[in-house]
mmCIF file of N, CA and C in Angstrom:
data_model
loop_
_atom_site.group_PDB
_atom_site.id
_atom_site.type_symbol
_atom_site.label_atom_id
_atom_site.label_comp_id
_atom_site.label_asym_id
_atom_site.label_seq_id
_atom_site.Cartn_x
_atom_site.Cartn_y
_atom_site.Cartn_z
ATOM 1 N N UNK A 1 -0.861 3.236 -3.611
ATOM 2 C CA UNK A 1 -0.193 2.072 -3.068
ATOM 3 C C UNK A 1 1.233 2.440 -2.647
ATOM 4 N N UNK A 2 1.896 3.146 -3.566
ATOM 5 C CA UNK A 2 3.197 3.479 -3.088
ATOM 6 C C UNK A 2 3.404 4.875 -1.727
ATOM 7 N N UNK A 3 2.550 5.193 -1.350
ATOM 8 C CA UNK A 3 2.283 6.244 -0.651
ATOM 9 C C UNK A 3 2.362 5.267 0.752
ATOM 10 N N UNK A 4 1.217 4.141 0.635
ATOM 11 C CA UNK A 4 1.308 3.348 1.930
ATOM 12 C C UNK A 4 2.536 2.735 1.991
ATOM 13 N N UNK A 5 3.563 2.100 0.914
ATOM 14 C CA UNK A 5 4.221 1.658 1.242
ATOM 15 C C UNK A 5 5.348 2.488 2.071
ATOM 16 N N UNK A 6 5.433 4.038 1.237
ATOM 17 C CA UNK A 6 6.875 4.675 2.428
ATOM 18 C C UNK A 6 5.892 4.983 3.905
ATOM 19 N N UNK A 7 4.868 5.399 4.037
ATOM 20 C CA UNK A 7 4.298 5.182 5.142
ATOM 21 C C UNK A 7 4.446 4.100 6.044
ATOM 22 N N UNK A 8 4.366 2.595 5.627
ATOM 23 C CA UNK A 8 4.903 1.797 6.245
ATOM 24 C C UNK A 8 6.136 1.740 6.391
ATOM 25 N N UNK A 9 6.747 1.873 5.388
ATOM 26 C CA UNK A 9 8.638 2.123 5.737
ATOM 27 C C UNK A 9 8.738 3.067 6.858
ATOM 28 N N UNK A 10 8.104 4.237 6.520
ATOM 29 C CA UNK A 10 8.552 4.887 7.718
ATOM 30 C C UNK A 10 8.440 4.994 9.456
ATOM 31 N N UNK A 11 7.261 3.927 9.212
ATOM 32 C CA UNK A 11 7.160 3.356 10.521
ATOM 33 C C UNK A 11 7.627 2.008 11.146
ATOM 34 N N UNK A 12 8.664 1.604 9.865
ATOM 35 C CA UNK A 12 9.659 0.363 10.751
ATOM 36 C C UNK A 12 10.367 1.097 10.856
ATOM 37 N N UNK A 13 11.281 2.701 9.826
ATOM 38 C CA UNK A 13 12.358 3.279 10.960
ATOM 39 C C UNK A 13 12.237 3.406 12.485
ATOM 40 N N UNK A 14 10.518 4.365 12.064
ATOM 41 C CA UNK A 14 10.780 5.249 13.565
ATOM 42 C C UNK A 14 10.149 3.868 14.851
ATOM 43 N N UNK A 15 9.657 2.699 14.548
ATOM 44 C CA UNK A 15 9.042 2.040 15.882
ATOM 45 C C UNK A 15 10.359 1.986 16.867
ATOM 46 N N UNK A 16 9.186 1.657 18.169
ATOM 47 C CA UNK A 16 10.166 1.948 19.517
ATOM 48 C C UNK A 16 9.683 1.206 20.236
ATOM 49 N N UNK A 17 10.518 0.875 21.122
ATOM 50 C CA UNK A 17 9.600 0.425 22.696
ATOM 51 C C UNK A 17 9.622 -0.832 23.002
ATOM 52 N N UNK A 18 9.357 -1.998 23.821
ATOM 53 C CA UNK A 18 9.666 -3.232 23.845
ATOM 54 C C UNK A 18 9.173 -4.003 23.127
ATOM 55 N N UNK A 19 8.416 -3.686 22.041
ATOM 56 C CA UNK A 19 8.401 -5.040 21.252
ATOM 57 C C UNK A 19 9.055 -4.573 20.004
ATOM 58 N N UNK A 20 10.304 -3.774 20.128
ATOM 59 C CA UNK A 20 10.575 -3.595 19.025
ATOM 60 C C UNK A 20 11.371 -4.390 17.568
ATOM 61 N N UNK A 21 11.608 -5.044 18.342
ATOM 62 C CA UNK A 21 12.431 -6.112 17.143
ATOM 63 C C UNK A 21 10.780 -6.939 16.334
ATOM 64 N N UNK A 22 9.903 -7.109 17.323
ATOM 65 C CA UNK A 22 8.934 -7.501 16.892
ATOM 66 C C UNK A 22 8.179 -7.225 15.532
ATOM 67 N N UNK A 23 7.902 -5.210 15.966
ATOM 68 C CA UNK A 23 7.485 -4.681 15.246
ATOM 69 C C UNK A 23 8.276 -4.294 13.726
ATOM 70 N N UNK A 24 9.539 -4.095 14.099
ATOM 71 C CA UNK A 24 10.310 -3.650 13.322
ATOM 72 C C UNK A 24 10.151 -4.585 12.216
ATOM 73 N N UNK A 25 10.205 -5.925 12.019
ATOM 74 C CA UNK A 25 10.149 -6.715 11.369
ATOM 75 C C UNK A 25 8.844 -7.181 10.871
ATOM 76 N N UNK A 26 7.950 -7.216 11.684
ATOM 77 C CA UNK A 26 6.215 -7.016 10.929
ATOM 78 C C UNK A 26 6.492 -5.852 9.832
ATOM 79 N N UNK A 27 6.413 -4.895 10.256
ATOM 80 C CA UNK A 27 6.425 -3.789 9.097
ATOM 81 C C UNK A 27 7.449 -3.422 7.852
ATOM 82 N N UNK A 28 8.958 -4.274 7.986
ATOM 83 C CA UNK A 28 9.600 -4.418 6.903
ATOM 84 C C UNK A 28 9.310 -5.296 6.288
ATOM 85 N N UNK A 29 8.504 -6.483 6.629
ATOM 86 C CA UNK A 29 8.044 -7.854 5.905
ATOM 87 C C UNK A 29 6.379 -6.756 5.358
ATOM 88 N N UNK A 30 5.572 -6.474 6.018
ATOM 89 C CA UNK A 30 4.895 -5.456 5.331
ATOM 90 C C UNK A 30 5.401 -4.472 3.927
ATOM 91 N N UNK A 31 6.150 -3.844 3.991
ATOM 92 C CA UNK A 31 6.186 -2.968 3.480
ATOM 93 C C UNK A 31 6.933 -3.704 1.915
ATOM 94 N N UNK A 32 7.605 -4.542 2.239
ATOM 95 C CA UNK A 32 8.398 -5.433 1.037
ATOM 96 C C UNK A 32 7.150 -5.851 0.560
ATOM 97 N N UNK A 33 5.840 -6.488 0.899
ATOM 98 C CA UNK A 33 5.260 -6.700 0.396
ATOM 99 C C UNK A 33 4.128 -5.761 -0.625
ATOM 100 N N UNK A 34 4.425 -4.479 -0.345
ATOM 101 C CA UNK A 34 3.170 -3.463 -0.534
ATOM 102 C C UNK A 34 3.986 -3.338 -1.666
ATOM 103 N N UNK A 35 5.575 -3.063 -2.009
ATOM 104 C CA UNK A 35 6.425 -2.479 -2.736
ATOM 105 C C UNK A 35 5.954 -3.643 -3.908
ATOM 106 N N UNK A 36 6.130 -4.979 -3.419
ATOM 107 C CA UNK A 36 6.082 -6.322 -4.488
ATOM 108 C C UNK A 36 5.015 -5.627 -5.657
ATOM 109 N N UNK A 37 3.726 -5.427 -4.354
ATOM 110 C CA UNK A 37 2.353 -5.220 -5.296
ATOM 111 C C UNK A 37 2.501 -3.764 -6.111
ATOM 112 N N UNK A 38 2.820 -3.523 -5.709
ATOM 113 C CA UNK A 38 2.980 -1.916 -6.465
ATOM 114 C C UNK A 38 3.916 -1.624 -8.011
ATOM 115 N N UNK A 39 4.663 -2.909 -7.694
ATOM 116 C CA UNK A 39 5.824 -2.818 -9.309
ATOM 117 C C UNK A 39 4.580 -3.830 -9.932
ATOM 118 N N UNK A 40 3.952 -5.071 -9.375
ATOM 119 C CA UNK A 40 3.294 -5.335 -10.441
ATOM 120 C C UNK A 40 1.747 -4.752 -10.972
ATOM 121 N N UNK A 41 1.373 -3.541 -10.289
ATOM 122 C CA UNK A 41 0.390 -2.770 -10.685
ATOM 123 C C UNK A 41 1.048 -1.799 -11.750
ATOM 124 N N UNK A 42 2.019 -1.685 -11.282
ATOM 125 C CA UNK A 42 2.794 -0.867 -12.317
ATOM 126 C C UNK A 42 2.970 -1.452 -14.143
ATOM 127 N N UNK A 43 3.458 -2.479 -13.971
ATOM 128 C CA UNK A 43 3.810 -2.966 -14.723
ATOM 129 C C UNK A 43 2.095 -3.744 -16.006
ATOM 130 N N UNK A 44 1.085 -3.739 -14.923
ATOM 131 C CA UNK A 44 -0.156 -3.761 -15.386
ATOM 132 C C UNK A 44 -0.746 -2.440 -16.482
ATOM 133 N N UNK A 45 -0.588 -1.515 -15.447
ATOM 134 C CA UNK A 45 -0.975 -0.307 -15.913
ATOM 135 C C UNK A 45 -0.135 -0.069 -17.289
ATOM 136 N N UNK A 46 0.875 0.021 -17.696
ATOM 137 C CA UNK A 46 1.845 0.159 -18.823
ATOM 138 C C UNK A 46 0.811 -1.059 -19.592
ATOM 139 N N UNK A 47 0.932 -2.277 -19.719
ATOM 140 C CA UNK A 47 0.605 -3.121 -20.166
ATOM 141 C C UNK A 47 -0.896 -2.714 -20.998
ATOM 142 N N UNK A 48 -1.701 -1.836 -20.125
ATOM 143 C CA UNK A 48 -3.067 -1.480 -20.547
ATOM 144 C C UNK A 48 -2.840 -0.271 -21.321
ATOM 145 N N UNK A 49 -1.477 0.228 -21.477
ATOM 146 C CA UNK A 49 -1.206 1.486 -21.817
ATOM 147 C C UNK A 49 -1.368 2.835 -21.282
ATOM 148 N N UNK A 50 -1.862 2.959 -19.900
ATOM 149 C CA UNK A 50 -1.778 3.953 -19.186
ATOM 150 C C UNK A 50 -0.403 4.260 -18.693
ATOM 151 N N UNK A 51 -0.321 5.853 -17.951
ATOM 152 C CA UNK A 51 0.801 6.093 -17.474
ATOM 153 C C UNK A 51 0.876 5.742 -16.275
ATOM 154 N N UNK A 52 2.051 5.468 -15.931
ATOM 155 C CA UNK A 52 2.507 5.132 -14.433
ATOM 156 C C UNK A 52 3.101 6.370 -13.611
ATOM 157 N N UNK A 53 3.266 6.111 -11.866
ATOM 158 C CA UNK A 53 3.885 7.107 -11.477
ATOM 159 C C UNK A 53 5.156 8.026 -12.153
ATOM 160 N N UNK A 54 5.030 9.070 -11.839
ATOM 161 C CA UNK A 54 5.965 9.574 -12.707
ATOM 162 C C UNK A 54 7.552 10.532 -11.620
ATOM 163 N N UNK A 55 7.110 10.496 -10.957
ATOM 164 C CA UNK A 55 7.811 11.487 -9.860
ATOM 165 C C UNK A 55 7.393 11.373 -8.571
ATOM 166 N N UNK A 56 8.334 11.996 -7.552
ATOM 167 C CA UNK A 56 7.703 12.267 -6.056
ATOM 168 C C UNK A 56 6.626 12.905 -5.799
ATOM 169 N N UNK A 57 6.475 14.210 -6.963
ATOM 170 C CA UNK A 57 5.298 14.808 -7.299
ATOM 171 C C UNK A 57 4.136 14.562 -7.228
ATOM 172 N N UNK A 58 3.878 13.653 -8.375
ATOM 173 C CA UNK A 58 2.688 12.316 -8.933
ATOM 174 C C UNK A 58 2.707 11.989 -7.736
ATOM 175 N N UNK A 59 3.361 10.815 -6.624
ATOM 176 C CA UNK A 59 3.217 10.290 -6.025
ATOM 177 C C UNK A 59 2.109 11.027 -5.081
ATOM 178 N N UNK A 60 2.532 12.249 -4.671
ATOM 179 C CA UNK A 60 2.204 13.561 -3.751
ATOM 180 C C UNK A 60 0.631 14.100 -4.084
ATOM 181 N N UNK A 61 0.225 14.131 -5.506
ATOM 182 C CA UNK A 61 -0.997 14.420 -5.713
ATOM 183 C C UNK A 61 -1.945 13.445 -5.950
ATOM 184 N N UNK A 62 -1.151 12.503 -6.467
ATOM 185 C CA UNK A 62 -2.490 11.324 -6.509
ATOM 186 C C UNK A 62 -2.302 10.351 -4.612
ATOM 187 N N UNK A 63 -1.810 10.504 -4.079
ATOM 188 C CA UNK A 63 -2.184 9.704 -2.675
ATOM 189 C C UNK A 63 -2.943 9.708 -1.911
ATOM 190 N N UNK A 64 -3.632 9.119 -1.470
ATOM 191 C CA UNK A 64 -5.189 9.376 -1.177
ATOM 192 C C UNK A 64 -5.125 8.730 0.462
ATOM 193 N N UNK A 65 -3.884 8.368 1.334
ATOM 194 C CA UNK A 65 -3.031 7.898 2.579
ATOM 195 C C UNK A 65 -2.841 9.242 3.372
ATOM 196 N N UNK A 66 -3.630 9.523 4.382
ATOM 197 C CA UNK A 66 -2.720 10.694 5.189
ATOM 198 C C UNK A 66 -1.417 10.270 5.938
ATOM 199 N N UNK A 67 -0.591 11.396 5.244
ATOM 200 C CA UNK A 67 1.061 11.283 5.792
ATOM 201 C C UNK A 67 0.814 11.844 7.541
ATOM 202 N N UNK A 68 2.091 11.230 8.309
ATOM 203 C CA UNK A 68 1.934 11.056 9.696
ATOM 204 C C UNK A 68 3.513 11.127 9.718
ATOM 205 N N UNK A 69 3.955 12.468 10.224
ATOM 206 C CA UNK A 69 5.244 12.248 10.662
ATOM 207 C C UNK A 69 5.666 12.742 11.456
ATOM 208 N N UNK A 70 4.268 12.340 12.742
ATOM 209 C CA UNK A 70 4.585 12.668 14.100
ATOM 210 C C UNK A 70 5.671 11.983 14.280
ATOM 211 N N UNK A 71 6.875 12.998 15.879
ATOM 212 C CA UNK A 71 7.551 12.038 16.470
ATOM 213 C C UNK A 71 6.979 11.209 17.772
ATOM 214 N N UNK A 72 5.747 11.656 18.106
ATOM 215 C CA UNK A 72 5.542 11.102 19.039
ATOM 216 C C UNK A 72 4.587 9.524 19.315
ATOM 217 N N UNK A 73 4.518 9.100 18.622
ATOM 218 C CA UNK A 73 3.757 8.074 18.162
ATOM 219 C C UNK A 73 4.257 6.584 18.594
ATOM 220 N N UNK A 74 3.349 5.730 19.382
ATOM 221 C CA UNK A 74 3.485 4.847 19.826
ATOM 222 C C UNK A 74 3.992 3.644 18.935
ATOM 223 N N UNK A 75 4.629 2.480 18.950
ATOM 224 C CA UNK A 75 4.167 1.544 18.051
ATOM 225 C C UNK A 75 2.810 0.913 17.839
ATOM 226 N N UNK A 76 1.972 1.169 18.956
ATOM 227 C CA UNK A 76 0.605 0.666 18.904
ATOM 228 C C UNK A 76 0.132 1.834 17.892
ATOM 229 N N UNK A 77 0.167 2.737 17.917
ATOM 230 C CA UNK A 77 -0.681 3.834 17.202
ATOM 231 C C UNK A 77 -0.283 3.729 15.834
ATOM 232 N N UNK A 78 1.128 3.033 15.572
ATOM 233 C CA UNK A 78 1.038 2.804 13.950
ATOM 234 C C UNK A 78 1.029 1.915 13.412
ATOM 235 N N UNK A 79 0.679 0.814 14.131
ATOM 236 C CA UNK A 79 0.092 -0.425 13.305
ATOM 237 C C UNK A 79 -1.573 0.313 13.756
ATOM 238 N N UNK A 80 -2.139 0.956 14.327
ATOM 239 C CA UNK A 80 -3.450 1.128 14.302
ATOM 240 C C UNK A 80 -3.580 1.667 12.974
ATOM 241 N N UNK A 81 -3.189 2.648 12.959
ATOM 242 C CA UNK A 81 -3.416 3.862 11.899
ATOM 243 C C UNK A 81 -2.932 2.917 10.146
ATOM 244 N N UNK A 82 -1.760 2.098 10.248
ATOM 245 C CA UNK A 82 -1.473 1.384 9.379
ATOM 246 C C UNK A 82 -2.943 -0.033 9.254
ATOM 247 N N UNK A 83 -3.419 -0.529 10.275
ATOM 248 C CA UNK A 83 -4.547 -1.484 10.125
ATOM 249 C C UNK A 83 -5.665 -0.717 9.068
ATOM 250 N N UNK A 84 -5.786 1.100 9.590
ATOM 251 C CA UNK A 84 -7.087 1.639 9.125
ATOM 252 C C UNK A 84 -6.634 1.476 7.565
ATOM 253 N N UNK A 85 -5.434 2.281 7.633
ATOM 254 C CA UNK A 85 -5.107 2.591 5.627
ATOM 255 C C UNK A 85 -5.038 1.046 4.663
ATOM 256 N N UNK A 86 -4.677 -0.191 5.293
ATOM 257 C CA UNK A 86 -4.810 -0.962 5.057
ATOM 258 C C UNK A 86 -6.615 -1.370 4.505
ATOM 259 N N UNK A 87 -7.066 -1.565 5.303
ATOM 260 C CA UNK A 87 -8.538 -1.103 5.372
ATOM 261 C C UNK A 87 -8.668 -0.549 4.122
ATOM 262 N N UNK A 88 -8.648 0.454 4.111
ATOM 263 C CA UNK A 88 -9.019 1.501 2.703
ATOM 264 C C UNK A 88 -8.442 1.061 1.686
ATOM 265 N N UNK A 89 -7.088 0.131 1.608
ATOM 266 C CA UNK A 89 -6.518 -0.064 0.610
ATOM 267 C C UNK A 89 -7.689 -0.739 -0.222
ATOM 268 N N UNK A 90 -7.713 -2.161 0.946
ATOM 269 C CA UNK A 90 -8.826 -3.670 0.496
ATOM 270 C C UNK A 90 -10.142 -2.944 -0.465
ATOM 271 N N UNK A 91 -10.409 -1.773 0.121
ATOM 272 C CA UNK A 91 -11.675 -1.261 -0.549
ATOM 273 C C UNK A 91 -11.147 -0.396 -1.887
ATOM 274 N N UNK A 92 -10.017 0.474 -2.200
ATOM 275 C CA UNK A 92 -9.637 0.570 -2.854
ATOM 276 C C UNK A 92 -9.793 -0.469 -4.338
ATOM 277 N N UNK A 93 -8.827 -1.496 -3.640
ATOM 278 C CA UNK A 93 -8.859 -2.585 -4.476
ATOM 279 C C UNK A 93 -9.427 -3.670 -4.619
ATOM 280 N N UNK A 94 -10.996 -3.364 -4.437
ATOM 281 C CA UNK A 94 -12.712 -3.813 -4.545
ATOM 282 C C UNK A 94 -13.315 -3.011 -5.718
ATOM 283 N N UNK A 95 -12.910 -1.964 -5.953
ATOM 284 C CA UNK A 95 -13.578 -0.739 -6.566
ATOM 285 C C UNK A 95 -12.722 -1.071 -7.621
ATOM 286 N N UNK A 96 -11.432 -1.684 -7.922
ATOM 287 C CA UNK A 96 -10.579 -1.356 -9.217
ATOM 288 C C UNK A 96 -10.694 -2.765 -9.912
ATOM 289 N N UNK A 97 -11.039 -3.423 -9.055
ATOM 290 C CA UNK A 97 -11.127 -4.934 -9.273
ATOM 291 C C UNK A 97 -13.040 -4.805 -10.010
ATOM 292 N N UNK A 98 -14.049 -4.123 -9.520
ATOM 293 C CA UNK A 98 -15.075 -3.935 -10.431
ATOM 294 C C UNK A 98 -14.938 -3.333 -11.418
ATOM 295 N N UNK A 99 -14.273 -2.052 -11.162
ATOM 296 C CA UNK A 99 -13.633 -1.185 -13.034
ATOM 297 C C UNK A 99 -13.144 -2.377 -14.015
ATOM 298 N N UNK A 100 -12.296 -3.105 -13.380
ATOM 299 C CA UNK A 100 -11.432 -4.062 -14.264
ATOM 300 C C UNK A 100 -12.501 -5.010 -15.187
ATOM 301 N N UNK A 101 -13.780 -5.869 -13.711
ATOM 302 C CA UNK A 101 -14.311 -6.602 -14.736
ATOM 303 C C UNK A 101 -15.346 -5.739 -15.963
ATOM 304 N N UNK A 102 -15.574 -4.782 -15.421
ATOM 305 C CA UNK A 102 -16.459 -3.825 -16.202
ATOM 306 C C UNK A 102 -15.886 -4.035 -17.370
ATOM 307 N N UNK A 103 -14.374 -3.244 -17.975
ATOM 308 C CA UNK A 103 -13.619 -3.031 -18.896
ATOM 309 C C UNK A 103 -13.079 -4.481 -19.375
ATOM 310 N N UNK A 104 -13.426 -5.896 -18.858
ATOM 311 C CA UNK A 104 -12.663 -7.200 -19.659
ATOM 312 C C UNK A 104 -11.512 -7.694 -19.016
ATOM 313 N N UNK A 105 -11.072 -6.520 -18.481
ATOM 314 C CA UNK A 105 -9.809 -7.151 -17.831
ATOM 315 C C UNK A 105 -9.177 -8.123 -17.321
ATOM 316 N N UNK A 106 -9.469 -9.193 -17.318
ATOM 317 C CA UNK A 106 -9.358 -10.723 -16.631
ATOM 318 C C UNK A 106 -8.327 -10.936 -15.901
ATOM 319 N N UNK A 107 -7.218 -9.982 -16.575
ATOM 320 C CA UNK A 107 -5.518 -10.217 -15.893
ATOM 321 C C UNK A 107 -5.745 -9.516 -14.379
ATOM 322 N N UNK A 108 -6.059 -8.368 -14.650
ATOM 323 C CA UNK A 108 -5.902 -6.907 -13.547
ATOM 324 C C UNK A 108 -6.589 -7.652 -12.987
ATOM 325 N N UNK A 109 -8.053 -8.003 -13.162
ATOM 326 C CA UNK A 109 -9.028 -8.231 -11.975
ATOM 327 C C UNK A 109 -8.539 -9.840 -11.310
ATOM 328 N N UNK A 110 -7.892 -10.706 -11.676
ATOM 329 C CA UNK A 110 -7.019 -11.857 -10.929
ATOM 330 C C UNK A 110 -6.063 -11.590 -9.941
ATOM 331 N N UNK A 111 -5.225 -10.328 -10.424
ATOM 332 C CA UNK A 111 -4.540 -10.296 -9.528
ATOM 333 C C UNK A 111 -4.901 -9.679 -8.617
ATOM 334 N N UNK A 112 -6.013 -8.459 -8.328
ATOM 335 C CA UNK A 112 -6.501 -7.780 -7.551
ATOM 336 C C UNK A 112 -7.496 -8.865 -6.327
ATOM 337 N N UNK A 113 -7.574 -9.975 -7.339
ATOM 338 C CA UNK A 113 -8.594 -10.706 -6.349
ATOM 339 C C UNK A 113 -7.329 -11.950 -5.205
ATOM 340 N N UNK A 114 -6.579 -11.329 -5.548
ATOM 341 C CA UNK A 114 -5.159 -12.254 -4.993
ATOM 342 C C UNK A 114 -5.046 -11.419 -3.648
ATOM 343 N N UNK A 115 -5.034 -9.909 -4.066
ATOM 344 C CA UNK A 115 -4.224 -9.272 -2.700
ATOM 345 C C UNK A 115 -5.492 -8.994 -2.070
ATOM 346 N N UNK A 116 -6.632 -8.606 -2.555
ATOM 347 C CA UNK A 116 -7.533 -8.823 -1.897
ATOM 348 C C UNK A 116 -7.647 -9.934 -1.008
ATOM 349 N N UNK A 117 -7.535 -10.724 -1.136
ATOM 350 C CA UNK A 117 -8.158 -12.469 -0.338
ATOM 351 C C UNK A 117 -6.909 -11.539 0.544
ATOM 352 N N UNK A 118 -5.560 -11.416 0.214
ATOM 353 C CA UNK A 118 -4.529 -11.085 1.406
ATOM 354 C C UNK A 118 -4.718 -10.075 2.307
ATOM 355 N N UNK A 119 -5.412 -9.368 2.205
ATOM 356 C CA UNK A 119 -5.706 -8.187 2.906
ATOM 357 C C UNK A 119 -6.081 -8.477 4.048
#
């Protein structure tokens, strides 16, 4: 999750082109939101007693988002590429949201069924 989010950050720096005030602001209202979900997955995970990210490192081996830091890239091409990882997230968090009810979880799997519906 935190992988998509500087991914999205990094594509409200670099967008260009005439709809840019447009875009620029889709993807910082995006990305504030990915960050929201990500402190409270965080804060889940501790709660269940697992570990949380630990470093840039961690971040680097568990991300499962291909990094993109072409310069040449349209704004259309990164809300595309951002629509797909999005995509994968929702399914991501289909798969963690079944672990959850598997294991009892009632909390995890509520909130997963929250950003899900948002996706």
């Amino acid at each position: 999750m935190f992988a998509l989010y500087m991914k999205t950050k990094n594509f409200h720096w670099h967008t260009s082109g005439p709809h840019f005030r447009d875009f620029h602001l889709l993807l910082d209202d995006q990305a504030d939101r990915i960050l929201a979900v990500t402190d409270v997955i965080a804060e889940r995970v501790r709660k269940v007693g697992a570990p949380t990210l630990r470093s840039i490192g961690d971040i680097s081996r568990r991300q499962r988002f291909q990094d993109n830091d072409a310069e040449s890239l349209t704004a259309f091409q990164m809300l595309a590429e951002l629509r797909e990882d999005n995509l994968q997230m929702a399914a991501y968090l289909r798969e963690t949201h079944d672990i959850c009810e598997e294991q009892g979880d009632v909390a995890s799997a509520s909130f997963l069924e929250t950003w899900i519906d948002e996706a």
